[in-house]
XYZ file of C-alpha atoms in Angstrom:
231
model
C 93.023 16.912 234.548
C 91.801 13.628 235.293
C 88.463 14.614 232.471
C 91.427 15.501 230.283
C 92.976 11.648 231.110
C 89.869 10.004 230.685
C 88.877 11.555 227.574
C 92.154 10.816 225.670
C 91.629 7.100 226.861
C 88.176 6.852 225.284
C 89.825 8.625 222.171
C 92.356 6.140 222.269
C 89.858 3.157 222.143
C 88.022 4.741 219.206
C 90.955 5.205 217.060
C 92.556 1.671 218.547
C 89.368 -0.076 216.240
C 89.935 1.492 212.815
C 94.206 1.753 213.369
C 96.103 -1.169 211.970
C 99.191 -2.364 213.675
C 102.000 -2.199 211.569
C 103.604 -5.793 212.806
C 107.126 -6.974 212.778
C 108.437 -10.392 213.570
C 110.259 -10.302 217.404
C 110.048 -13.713 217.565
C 107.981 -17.042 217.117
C 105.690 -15.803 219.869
C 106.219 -12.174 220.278
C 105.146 -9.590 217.836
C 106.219 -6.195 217.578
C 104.076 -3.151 216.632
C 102.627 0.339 216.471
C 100.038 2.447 216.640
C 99.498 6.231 216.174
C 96.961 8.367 217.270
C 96.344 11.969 215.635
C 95.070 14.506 218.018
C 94.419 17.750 216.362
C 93.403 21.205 217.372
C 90.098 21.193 216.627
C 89.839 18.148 218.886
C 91.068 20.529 221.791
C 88.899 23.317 221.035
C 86.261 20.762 221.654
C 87.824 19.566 224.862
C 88.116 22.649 226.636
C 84.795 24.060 225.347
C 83.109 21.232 227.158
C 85.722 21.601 230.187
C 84.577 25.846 230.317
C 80.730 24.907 230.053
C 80.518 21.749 232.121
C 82.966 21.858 235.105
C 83.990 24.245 237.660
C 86.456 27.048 237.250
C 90.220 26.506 237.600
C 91.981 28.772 239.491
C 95.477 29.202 240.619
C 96.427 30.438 244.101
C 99.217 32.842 244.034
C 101.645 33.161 246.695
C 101.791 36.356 248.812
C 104.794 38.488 247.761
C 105.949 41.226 250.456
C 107.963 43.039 247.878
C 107.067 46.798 248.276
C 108.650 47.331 244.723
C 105.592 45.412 243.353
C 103.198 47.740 241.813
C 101.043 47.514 238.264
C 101.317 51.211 237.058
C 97.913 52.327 235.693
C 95.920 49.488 237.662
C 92.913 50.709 239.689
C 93.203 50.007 243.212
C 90.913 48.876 245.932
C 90.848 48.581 249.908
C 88.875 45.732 251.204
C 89.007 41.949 252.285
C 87.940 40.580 249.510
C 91.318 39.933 247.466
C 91.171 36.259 246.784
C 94.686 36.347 245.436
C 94.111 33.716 242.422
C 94.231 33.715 238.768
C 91.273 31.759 237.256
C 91.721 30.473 233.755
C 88.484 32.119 231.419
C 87.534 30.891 227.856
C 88.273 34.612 226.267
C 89.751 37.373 227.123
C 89.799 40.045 225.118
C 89.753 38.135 221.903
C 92.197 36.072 223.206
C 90.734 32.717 223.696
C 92.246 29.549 225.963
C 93.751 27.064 223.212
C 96.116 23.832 222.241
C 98.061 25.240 219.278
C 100.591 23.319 217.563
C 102.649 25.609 215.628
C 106.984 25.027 214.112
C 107.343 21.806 215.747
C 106.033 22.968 219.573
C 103.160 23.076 221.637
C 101.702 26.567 222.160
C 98.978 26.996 224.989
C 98.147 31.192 225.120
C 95.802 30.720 228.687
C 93.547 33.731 228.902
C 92.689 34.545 232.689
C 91.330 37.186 235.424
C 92.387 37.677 238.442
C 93.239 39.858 241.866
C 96.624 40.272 243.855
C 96.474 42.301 246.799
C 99.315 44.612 246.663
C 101.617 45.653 249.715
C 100.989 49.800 250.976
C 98.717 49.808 247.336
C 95.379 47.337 247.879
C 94.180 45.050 245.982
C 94.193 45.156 242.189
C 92.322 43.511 239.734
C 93.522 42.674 236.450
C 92.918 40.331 232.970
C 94.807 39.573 230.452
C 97.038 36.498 228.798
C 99.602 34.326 229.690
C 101.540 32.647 226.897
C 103.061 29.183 227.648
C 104.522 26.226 225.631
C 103.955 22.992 226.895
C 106.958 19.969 226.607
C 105.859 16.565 226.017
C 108.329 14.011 226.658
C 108.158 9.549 227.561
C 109.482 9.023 230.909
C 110.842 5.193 230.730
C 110.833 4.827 234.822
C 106.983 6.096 235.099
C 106.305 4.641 231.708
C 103.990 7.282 230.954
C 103.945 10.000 228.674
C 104.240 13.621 230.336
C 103.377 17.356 229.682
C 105.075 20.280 231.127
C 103.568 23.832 230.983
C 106.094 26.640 231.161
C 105.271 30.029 231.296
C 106.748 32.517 228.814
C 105.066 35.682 228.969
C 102.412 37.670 230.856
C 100.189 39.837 228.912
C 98.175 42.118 231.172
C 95.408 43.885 229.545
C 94.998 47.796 230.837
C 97.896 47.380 233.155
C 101.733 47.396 233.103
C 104.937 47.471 235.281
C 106.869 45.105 237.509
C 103.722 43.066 238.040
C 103.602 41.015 234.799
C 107.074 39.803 235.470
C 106.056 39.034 239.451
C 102.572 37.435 238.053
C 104.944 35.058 235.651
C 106.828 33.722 238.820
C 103.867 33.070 240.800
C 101.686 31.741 238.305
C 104.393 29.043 237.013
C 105.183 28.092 240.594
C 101.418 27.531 241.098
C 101.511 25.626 237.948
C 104.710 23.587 239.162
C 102.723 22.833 242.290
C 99.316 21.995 240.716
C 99.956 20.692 237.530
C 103.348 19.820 236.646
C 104.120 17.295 235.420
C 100.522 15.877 233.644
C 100.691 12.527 233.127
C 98.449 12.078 229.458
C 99.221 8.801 228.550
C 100.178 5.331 230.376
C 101.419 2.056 228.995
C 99.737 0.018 231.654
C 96.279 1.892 230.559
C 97.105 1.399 226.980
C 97.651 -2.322 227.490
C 95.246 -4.548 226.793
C 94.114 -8.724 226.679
C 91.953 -9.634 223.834
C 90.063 -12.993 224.840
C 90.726 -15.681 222.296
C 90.127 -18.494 224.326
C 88.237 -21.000 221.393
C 91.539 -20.302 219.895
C 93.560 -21.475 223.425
C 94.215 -18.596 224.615
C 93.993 -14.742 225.215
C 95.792 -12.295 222.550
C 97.920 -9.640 225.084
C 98.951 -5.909 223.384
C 101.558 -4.817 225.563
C 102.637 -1.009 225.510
C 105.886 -0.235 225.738
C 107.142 3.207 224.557
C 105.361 6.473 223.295
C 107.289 8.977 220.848
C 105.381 12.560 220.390
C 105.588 14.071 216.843
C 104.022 17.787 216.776
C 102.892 18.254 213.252
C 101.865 21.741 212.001
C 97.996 21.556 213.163
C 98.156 17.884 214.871
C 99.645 16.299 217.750
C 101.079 12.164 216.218
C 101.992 9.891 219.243
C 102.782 6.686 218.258
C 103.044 4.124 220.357
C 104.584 0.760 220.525
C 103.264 -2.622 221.648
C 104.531 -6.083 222.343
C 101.822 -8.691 220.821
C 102.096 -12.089 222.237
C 99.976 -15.115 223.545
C 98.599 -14.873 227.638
């Protein structure tokens, strides 16, 4: 996540060059204004293409569930002690591929993963398939950052069915909740900045303030508003 951080910050710089600041008067020395950045999908297919080719694997650990009504009917079942017990996220599965959709004013995230859960009186199955998620965005004022939530909807096994979707749903947002949740993707301290000025007396300060998140159908808007003023 922190690739993810970094590479929206160096996005942000880009676009901060060619943007112009629509200004209002706050007062004789303060300015007000804003900027927005566009983020669309093809600009996450990118992302996690490089994230799938260039880094290592991420995985979830799932919690052991003693349940002896947990079964996946159909699954093909092995004794050994080798179960790792994890779902790893994978680029495709079964033409389902890991994505950033933005889709009716939300977030859509379908995750495509493997996996193995080691099955009380049964053994250890293994399974693929799809989970799909939506993910919140939302400016907290007291960490004055902008943060993402992923919630899991649905489970879609491939090859496999029965109470174990539903169990692998639990466990897999409660890893989530515990590794990820919530992801910090913007913060106004990083998005402040001093421009030196100082043949002019002084240094020009852009102060961030407040992000708003606008999902567009394609395109993720966030604009964000600054305080301009002398330092």
């Amino acid at each position: 996540m922190n690739f993810i951080r970094k590479t929206f910050a160096v996005y942000f710089v880009l676009l901060l060059v060619t943007l112009c600041l629509n200004a209002q008067t706050a007062s004789p020395q303060t300015q007000r204004a804003d900027v927005s950045i566009t983020l669309n999908e093809q600009f996450f297919d990118a992302l996690l293409e490089t994230i799938f080719k260039n880094f290592k694997p991420v995985d979830f650990s799932i919690a052991k569930n003693e349940s002896k009504k947990v079964k996946f009917e159909n699954a093909a079942y092995r004794k050994d002690d080798k179960c790792n017990e994890v779902i790893r996220l994978e680029r495709e599965v079964n033409g389902v591929r890991t994505a950033v959709r933005f889709r009716d004013g939300r977030v859509l995230a379908p995750l495509a993963f493997s996996g193995s859960y080691d099955v009380p009186l049964f053994g250890c199955a293994d399974f693929t398939g799809w989970a799909e998620t939506n993910v919140e965005l939302n400016f907290d004022a007291g960490k004055q950052a902008l943060l993402a939530r992923v919630k899991v909807v649905n489970i879609n096994l491939n090859g496999v069915s029965g109470l174990g979707s539903g169990m692998l749903a639990r466990l897999m947002q409660s890893s989530i909740d515990k590794k990820i949740n919530p992801t910090e993707i913007f913060n106004v301290e990083k998005l402040s900045f001093l421009f030196p000025l100082e043949s002019m007396g002084g240094n020009l300060r852009l102060r961030a303030t407040e992000m708003r998140p606008e999902i567009l159908p394609g395109e993720l808007k966030v604009k964000i508003f600054y305080e301009l003023g002398k330092e």
